[in-house]
GROMACS .gro file of N, CA, C and O in nm:
model
  324
    1LEU      N    1   3.868  -0.971 -15.723
    1LEU     CA    2   3.897  -0.990 -15.637
    1LEU      C    3   4.017  -0.977 -15.527
    1LEU      O    4   4.096  -0.943 -15.583
    2ASP      N    5   3.958  -0.972 -15.418
    2ASP     CA    6   4.033  -0.842 -15.354
    2ASP      C    7   4.141  -0.925 -15.252
    2ASP      O    8   4.054  -1.059 -15.201
    3TYR      N    9   4.214  -0.953 -15.181
    3TYR     CA   10   4.304  -1.004 -15.083
    3TYR      C   11   4.349  -0.874 -14.981
    3TYR      O   12   4.371  -0.781 -15.010
    4ALA      N   13   4.246  -0.909 -14.848
    4ALA     CA   14   4.317  -0.788 -14.754
    4ALA      C   15   4.412  -0.860 -14.674
    4ALA      O   16   4.429  -0.952 -14.642
    5ALA      N   17   4.494  -0.749 -14.686
    5ALA     CA   18   4.646  -0.778 -14.608
    5ALA      C   19   4.595  -0.645 -14.413
    5ALA      O   20   4.546  -0.543 -14.492
    6ILE      N   21   4.697  -0.705 -14.383
    6ILE     CA   22   4.784  -0.607 -14.240
    6ILE      C   23   4.827  -0.532 -14.231
    6ILE      O   24   4.952  -0.600 -14.268
    7VAL      N   25   4.814  -0.413 -14.235
    7VAL     CA   26   4.974  -0.325 -14.282
    7VAL      C   27   5.058  -0.381 -14.079
    7VAL      O   28   5.008  -0.370 -13.993
    8GLY      N   29   5.216  -0.360 -14.168
    8GLY     CA   30   5.281  -0.385 -14.073
    8GLY      C   31   5.326  -0.590 -14.022
    8GLY      O   32   5.407  -0.565 -14.001
    9SER      N   33   5.201  -0.685 -14.154
    9SER     CA   34   5.231  -0.763 -14.058
    9SER      C   35   5.313  -0.850 -14.219
    9SER      O   36   5.229  -0.851 -14.285
   10GLU      N   37   5.467  -0.917 -14.186
   10GLU     CA   38   5.525  -0.964 -14.354
   10GLU      C   39   5.521  -1.032 -14.332
   10GLU      O   40   5.469  -1.048 -14.513
   11LEU      N   41   5.403  -1.146 -14.326
   11LEU     CA   42   5.341  -1.269 -14.341
   11LEU      C   43   5.270  -1.221 -14.438
   11LEU      O   44   5.178  -1.299 -14.494
   12SER      N   45   5.117  -1.103 -14.399
   12SER     CA   46   5.045  -1.084 -14.412
   12SER      C   47   5.041  -1.102 -14.613
   12SER      O   48   5.002  -1.097 -14.719
   13GLN      N   49   5.180  -0.960 -14.654
   13GLN     CA   50   5.114  -0.910 -14.750
   13GLN      C   51   5.258  -0.996 -14.798
   13GLN      O   52   5.192  -1.022 -14.934
   14ARG      N   53   5.324  -1.106 -14.726
   14ARG     CA   54   5.397  -1.224 -14.800
   14ARG      C   55   5.293  -1.332 -14.944
   14ARG      O   56   5.353  -1.274 -15.027
   15VAL      N   57   5.223  -1.418 -14.807
   15VAL     CA   58   5.074  -1.391 -14.895
   15VAL      C   59   5.041  -1.328 -14.961
   15VAL      O   60   4.958  -1.397 -15.027
   16GLY      N   61   4.975  -1.146 -15.005
   16GLY     CA   62   4.908  -1.132 -15.095
   16GLY      C   63   5.026  -1.150 -15.214
   16GLY      O   64   4.913  -1.178 -15.325
   17ALA      N   65   5.103  -1.098 -15.212
   17ALA     CA   66   5.250  -1.150 -15.279
   17ALA      C   67   5.232  -1.250 -15.383
   17ALA      O   68   5.205  -1.293 -15.507
   18MET      N   69   5.223  -1.338 -15.269
   18MET     CA   70   5.298  -1.530 -15.432
   18MET      C   71   5.095  -1.532 -15.381
   18MET      O   72   5.101  -1.580 -15.514
   19LEU      N   73   5.045  -1.516 -15.319
   19LEU     CA   74   4.890  -1.558 -15.398
   19LEU      C   75   4.761  -1.448 -15.572
   19LEU      O   76   4.821  -1.507 -15.657
   20GLN      N   77   4.892  -1.303 -15.536
   20GLN     CA   78   4.796  -1.287 -15.710
   20GLN      C   79   4.945  -1.277 -15.815
   20GLN      O   80   4.906  -1.307 -15.878
   21GLU      N   81   5.070  -1.398 -15.724
   21GLU     CA   82   5.136  -1.428 -15.798
   21GLU      C   83   5.096  -1.531 -15.894
   21GLU      O   84   5.113  -1.582 -16.037
   22SER      N   85   5.071  -1.564 -15.839
   22SER     CA   86   4.993  -1.756 -15.899
   22SER      C   87   4.873  -1.741 -15.930
   22SER      O   88   4.806  -1.785 -16.079
   23LEU      N   89   4.805  -1.611 -15.928
   23LEU     CA   90   4.644  -1.591 -15.962
   23LEU      C   91   4.666  -1.559 -16.133
   23LEU      O   92   4.694  -1.560 -16.209
   24ARG      N   93   4.770  -1.445 -16.107
   24ARG     CA   94   4.798  -1.382 -16.227
   24ARG      C   95   4.838  -1.454 -16.343
   24ARG      O   96   4.777  -1.475 -16.504
   25ALA      N   97   4.949  -1.575 -16.319
   25ALA     CA   98   4.927  -1.700 -16.376
   25ALA      C   99   4.878  -1.763 -16.417
   25ALA      O  100   4.840  -1.865 -16.559
   26VAL      N  101   4.775  -1.729 -16.389
   26VAL     CA  102   4.637  -1.844 -16.462
   26VAL      C  103   4.499  -1.679 -16.556
   26VAL      O  104   4.417  -1.706 -16.523
   27GLY      N  105   4.577  -1.576 -16.525
   27GLY     CA  106   4.517  -1.458 -16.546
   27GLY      C  107   4.363  -1.419 -16.468
   27GLY      O  108   4.278  -1.391 -16.565
   28VAL      N  109   4.393  -1.406 -16.334
   28VAL     CA  110   4.302  -1.392 -16.249
   28VAL      C  111   4.396  -1.285 -16.185
   28VAL      O  112   4.465  -1.247 -16.158
   29GLU      N  113   4.322  -1.165 -16.206
   29GLU     CA  114   4.386  -1.012 -16.101
   29GLU      C  115   4.348  -1.030 -15.984
   29GLU      O  116   4.207  -1.040 -15.964
   30LEU      N  117   4.509  -1.052 -15.897
   30LEU     CA  118   4.402  -0.974 -15.726
   30LEU      C  119   4.494  -0.902 -15.634
   30LEU      O  120   4.551  -0.776 -15.714
   31ASN      N  121   4.427  -0.815 -15.667
   31ASN     CA  122   4.404  -0.658 -15.597
   31ASN      C  123   4.502  -0.731 -15.418
   31ASN      O  124   4.375  -0.727 -15.384
   32VAL      N  125   4.586  -0.649 -15.377
   32VAL     CA  126   4.592  -0.690 -15.233
   32VAL      C  127   4.587  -0.494 -15.184
   32VAL      O  128   4.676  -0.389 -15.227
   33ARG      N  129   4.484  -0.547 -15.076
   33ARG     CA  130   4.472  -0.377 -14.965
   33ARG      C  131   4.517  -0.408 -14.868
   33ARG      O  132   4.469  -0.551 -14.802
   34SER      N  133   4.600  -0.292 -14.831
   34SER     CA  134   4.624  -0.287 -14.681
   34SER      C  135   4.536  -0.235 -14.549
   34SER      O  136   4.453  -0.112 -14.616
   35PHE      N  137   4.524  -0.315 -14.412
   35PHE     CA  138   4.401  -0.251 -14.343
   35PHE      C  139   4.464  -0.212 -14.263
   35PHE      O  140   4.582  -0.325 -14.093
   36GLU      N  141   4.480  -0.141 -14.103
   36GLU     CA  142   4.479  -0.141 -13.981
   36GLU      C  143   4.438  -0.260 -13.974
   36GLU      O  144   4.344  -0.267 -13.984
   37TYR      N  145   4.463  -0.271 -13.800
   37TYR     CA  146   4.442  -0.480 -13.787
   37TYR      C  147   4.337  -0.384 -13.735
   37TYR      O  148   4.175  -0.479 -13.798
   38GLY      N  149   4.287  -0.271 -13.697
   38GLY     CA  150   4.080  -0.228 -13.597
   38GLY      C  151   3.993  -0.292 -13.729
   38GLY      O  152   3.877  -0.385 -13.746
   39THR      N  153   4.089  -0.171 -13.856
   39THR     CA  154   4.041  -0.200 -14.008
   39THR      C  155   3.931  -0.369 -14.048
   39THR      O  156   3.890  -0.405 -14.060
   40PHE      N  157   4.069  -0.403 -14.063
   40PHE     CA  158   4.079  -0.521 -14.028
   40PHE      C  159   3.966  -0.601 -14.016
   40PHE      O  160   3.934  -0.703 -14.051
   41ARG      N  161   4.044  -0.629 -13.872
   41ARG     CA  162   3.957  -0.719 -13.811
   41ARG      C  163   3.774  -0.701 -13.760
   41ARG      O  164   3.813  -0.781 -13.814
   42GLN      N  165   3.729  -0.582 -13.742
   42GLN     CA  166   3.634  -0.544 -13.785
   42GLN      C  167   3.560  -0.648 -13.966
   42GLN      O  168   3.462  -0.625 -13.980
   43GLY      N  169   3.611  -0.567 -14.073
   43GLY     CA  170   3.573  -0.618 -14.210
   43GLY      C  171   3.556  -0.793 -14.170
   43GLY      O  172   3.475  -0.836 -14.302
   44SER      N  173   3.634  -0.763 -14.137
   44SER     CA  174   3.730  -1.040 -14.100
   44SER      C  175   3.542  -1.034 -14.047
   44SER      O  176   3.477  -1.061 -14.086
   45LEU      N  177   3.532  -0.972 -13.946
   45LEU     CA  178   3.398  -1.014 -13.908
   45LEU      C  179   3.220  -0.933 -14.009
   45LEU      O  180   3.175  -1.086 -13.978
   46ASP      N  181   3.280  -0.930 -14.021
   46ASP     CA  182   3.133  -0.804 -14.158
   46ASP      C  183   3.120  -0.914 -14.273
   46ASP      O  184   3.076  -0.940 -14.377
   47ARG      N  185   3.312  -1.005 -14.250
   47ARG     CA  186   3.269  -1.094 -14.474
   47ARG      C  187   3.287  -1.024 -14.520
   47ARG      O  188   3.224  -1.018 -14.610
   48ALA      N  189   3.368  -0.854 -14.459
   48ALA     CA  190   3.355  -0.784 -14.694
   48ALA      C  191   3.417  -0.810 -14.689
   48ALA      O  192   3.537  -0.730 -14.826
   49TYR      N  193   3.517  -0.939 -14.720
   49TYR     CA  194   3.697  -0.915 -14.743
   49TYR      C  195   3.642  -1.090 -14.868
   49TYR      O  196   3.607  -1.117 -14.832
   50ASP      N  197   3.698  -1.043 -15.032
   50ASP     CA  198   3.728  -1.162 -15.117
   50ASP      C  199   3.780  -1.271 -15.028
   50ASP      O  200   3.780  -1.419 -14.989
   51SER      N  201   3.917  -1.245 -14.936
   51SER     CA  202   4.032  -1.353 -14.891
   51SER      C  203   4.123  -1.258 -14.889
   51SER      O  204   4.196  -1.100 -14.812
   52PHE      N  205   4.147  -1.334 -14.702
   52PHE     CA  206   4.236  -1.264 -14.582
   52PHE      C  207   4.300  -1.389 -14.544
   52PHE      O  208   4.218  -1.542 -14.543
   53CYS      N  209   4.478  -1.413 -14.504
   53CYS     CA  210   4.490  -1.496 -14.412
   53CYS      C  211   4.529  -1.408 -14.258
   53CYS      O  212   4.548  -1.315 -14.276
   54LEU      N  213   4.523  -1.482 -14.212
   54LEU     CA  214   4.509  -1.510 -14.015
   54LEU      C  215   4.563  -1.660 -14.009
   54LEU      O  216   4.605  -1.761 -14.130
   55ALA      N  217   4.686  -1.586 -13.888
   55ALA     CA  218   4.734  -1.687 -13.811
   55ALA      C  219   4.793  -1.648 -13.692
   55ALA      O  220   4.700  -1.623 -13.654
   56TRP      N  221   4.740  -1.810 -13.631
   56TRP     CA  222   4.719  -1.821 -13.483
   56TRP      C  223   4.781  -1.980 -13.362
   56TRP      O  224   4.774  -1.979 -13.447
   57ASN      N  225   4.807  -1.927 -13.288
   57ASN     CA  226   4.906  -1.957 -13.212
   57ASN      C  227   4.828  -1.990 -13.099
   57ASN      O  228   4.858  -1.992 -13.002
   58PRO      N  229   4.740  -2.109 -13.105
   58PRO     CA  230   4.707  -2.169 -13.007
   58PRO      C  231   4.848  -2.184 -12.848
   58PRO      O  232   4.909  -2.295 -12.917
   59PRO      N  233   4.731  -2.186 -12.759
   59PRO     CA  234   4.817  -2.259 -12.624
   59PRO      C  235   4.872  -2.377 -12.662
   59PRO      O  236   4.828  -2.472 -12.713
   60ALA      N  237   4.986  -2.381 -12.598
   60ALA     CA  238   5.104  -2.541 -12.647
   60ALA      C  239   5.040  -2.650 -12.571
   60ALA      O  240   4.980  -2.665 -12.696
   61GLU      N  241   4.857  -2.690 -12.450
   61GLU     CA  242   4.792  -2.787 -12.450
   61GLU      C  243   4.647  -2.808 -12.453
   61GLU      O  244   4.517  -2.768 -12.353
   62PRO      N  245   4.590  -2.767 -12.561
   62PRO     CA  246   4.486  -2.676 -12.596
   62PRO      C  247   4.350  -2.762 -12.586
   62PRO      O  248   4.376  -2.914 -12.636
   63ASP      N  249   4.242  -2.710 -12.514
   63ASP     CA  250   4.127  -2.791 -12.505
   63ASP      C  251   4.037  -2.763 -12.637
   63ASP      O  252   3.962  -2.677 -12.685
   64LEU      N  253   4.084  -2.862 -12.754
   64LEU     CA  254   4.021  -2.835 -12.850
   64LEU      C  255   3.870  -2.841 -12.932
   64LEU      O  256   3.793  -2.787 -12.976
   65GLU      N  257   3.803  -2.885 -12.829
   65GLU     CA  258   3.667  -2.906 -12.814
   65GLU      C  259   3.621  -2.718 -12.790
   65GLU      O  260   3.575  -2.760 -12.823
   66GLN      N  261   3.711  -2.664 -12.665
   66GLN     CA  262   3.600  -2.616 -12.602
   66GLN      C  263   3.649  -2.481 -12.774
   66GLN      O  264   3.588  -2.319 -12.802
   67GLN      N  265   3.741  -2.512 -12.853
   67GLN     CA  266   3.783  -2.326 -12.916
   67GLN      C  267   3.713  -2.378 -12.976
   67GLN      O  268   3.656  -2.313 -13.082
   68TRP      N  269   3.699  -2.604 -13.044
   68TRP     CA  270   3.605  -2.489 -13.216
   68TRP      C  271   3.496  -2.554 -13.198
   68TRP      O  272   3.387  -2.587 -13.312
   69HIS      N  273   3.417  -2.709 -13.062
   69HIS     CA  274   3.225  -2.681 -13.078
   69HIS      C  275   3.215  -2.630 -13.054
   69HIS      O  276   3.196  -2.479 -13.011
   70SER      N  277   3.074  -2.610 -13.125
   70SER     CA  278   2.988  -2.475 -13.166
   70SER      C  279   2.939  -2.478 -13.024
   70SER      O  280   2.829  -2.375 -13.054
   71ARG      N  281   2.904  -2.503 -13.045
   71ARG     CA  282   2.836  -2.503 -12.887
   71ARG      C  283   2.939  -2.390 -12.763
   71ARG      O  284   2.816  -2.378 -12.641
   72TRP      N  285   3.002  -2.414 -12.809
   72TRP     CA  286   3.100  -2.315 -12.688
   72TRP      C  287   3.098  -2.215 -12.782
   72TRP      O  288   3.123  -2.094 -12.704
   73GLY      N  289   3.075  -2.187 -12.892
   73GLY     CA  290   2.987  -2.057 -12.940
   73GLY      C  291   2.909  -1.992 -12.904
   73GLY      O  292   2.734  -2.031 -12.859
   74ALA      N  293   2.869  -1.842 -12.838
   74ALA     CA  294   2.756  -1.808 -12.734
   74ALA      C  295   2.676  -1.699 -12.897
   74ALA      O  296   2.756  -1.698 -12.947
   75PRO      N  297   2.523  -1.750 -12.897
   75PRO     CA  298   2.442  -1.680 -12.938
   75PRO      C  299   2.539  -1.550 -12.972
   75PRO      O  300   2.536  -1.458 -12.900
   76GLY      N  301   2.490  -1.603 -13.111
   76GLY     CA  302   2.528  -1.423 -13.150
   76GLY      C  303   2.650  -1.365 -13.211
   76GLY      O  304   2.663  -1.261 -13.290
   77THR      N  305   2.728  -1.483 -13.195
   77THR     CA  306   2.868  -1.429 -13.137
   77THR      C  307   2.949  -1.392 -13.338
   77THR      O  308   2.881  -1.557 -13.389
   78ARG      N  309   2.942  -1.353 -13.367
   78ARG     CA  310   2.986  -1.352 -13.553
   78ARG      C  311   3.105  -1.396 -13.532
   78ARG      O  312   3.276  -1.308 -13.557
   79SER      N  313   3.164  -1.526 -13.557
   79SER     CA  314   3.275  -1.613 -13.578
   79SER      C  315   3.238  -1.729 -13.630
   79SER      O  316   3.152  -1.818 -13.684
   80SER      N  317   3.375  -1.801 -13.633
   80SER     CA  318   3.332  -1.932 -13.676
   80SER      C  319   3.301  -2.045 -13.582
   80SER      O  320   3.277  -2.139 -13.660
   81ASN      N  321   3.301  -2.038 -13.457
   81ASN     CA  322   3.237  -2.144 -13.375
   81ASN      C  323   3.093  -2.039 -13.329
   81ASN      O  324   3.013  -2.043 -13.243
   0.00000   0.00000   0.00000
């Protein structure tokens, strides 16, 4: 099982280490692999990783419907909405 971390992201690296430790305790080996952001981003869009963690800071008063509802996703967009 692989976890993709972002080079230079302390949070991404720490989450990988915590997951690795927790999974090891139940007999699962997790390989933490680090990628430069551009490579990481393309791999996440291509769904090339078993697992990864992203953090997002939305605007103070976001329009949640526009950000998350599928009708706002352009046809052919490779993302979650």
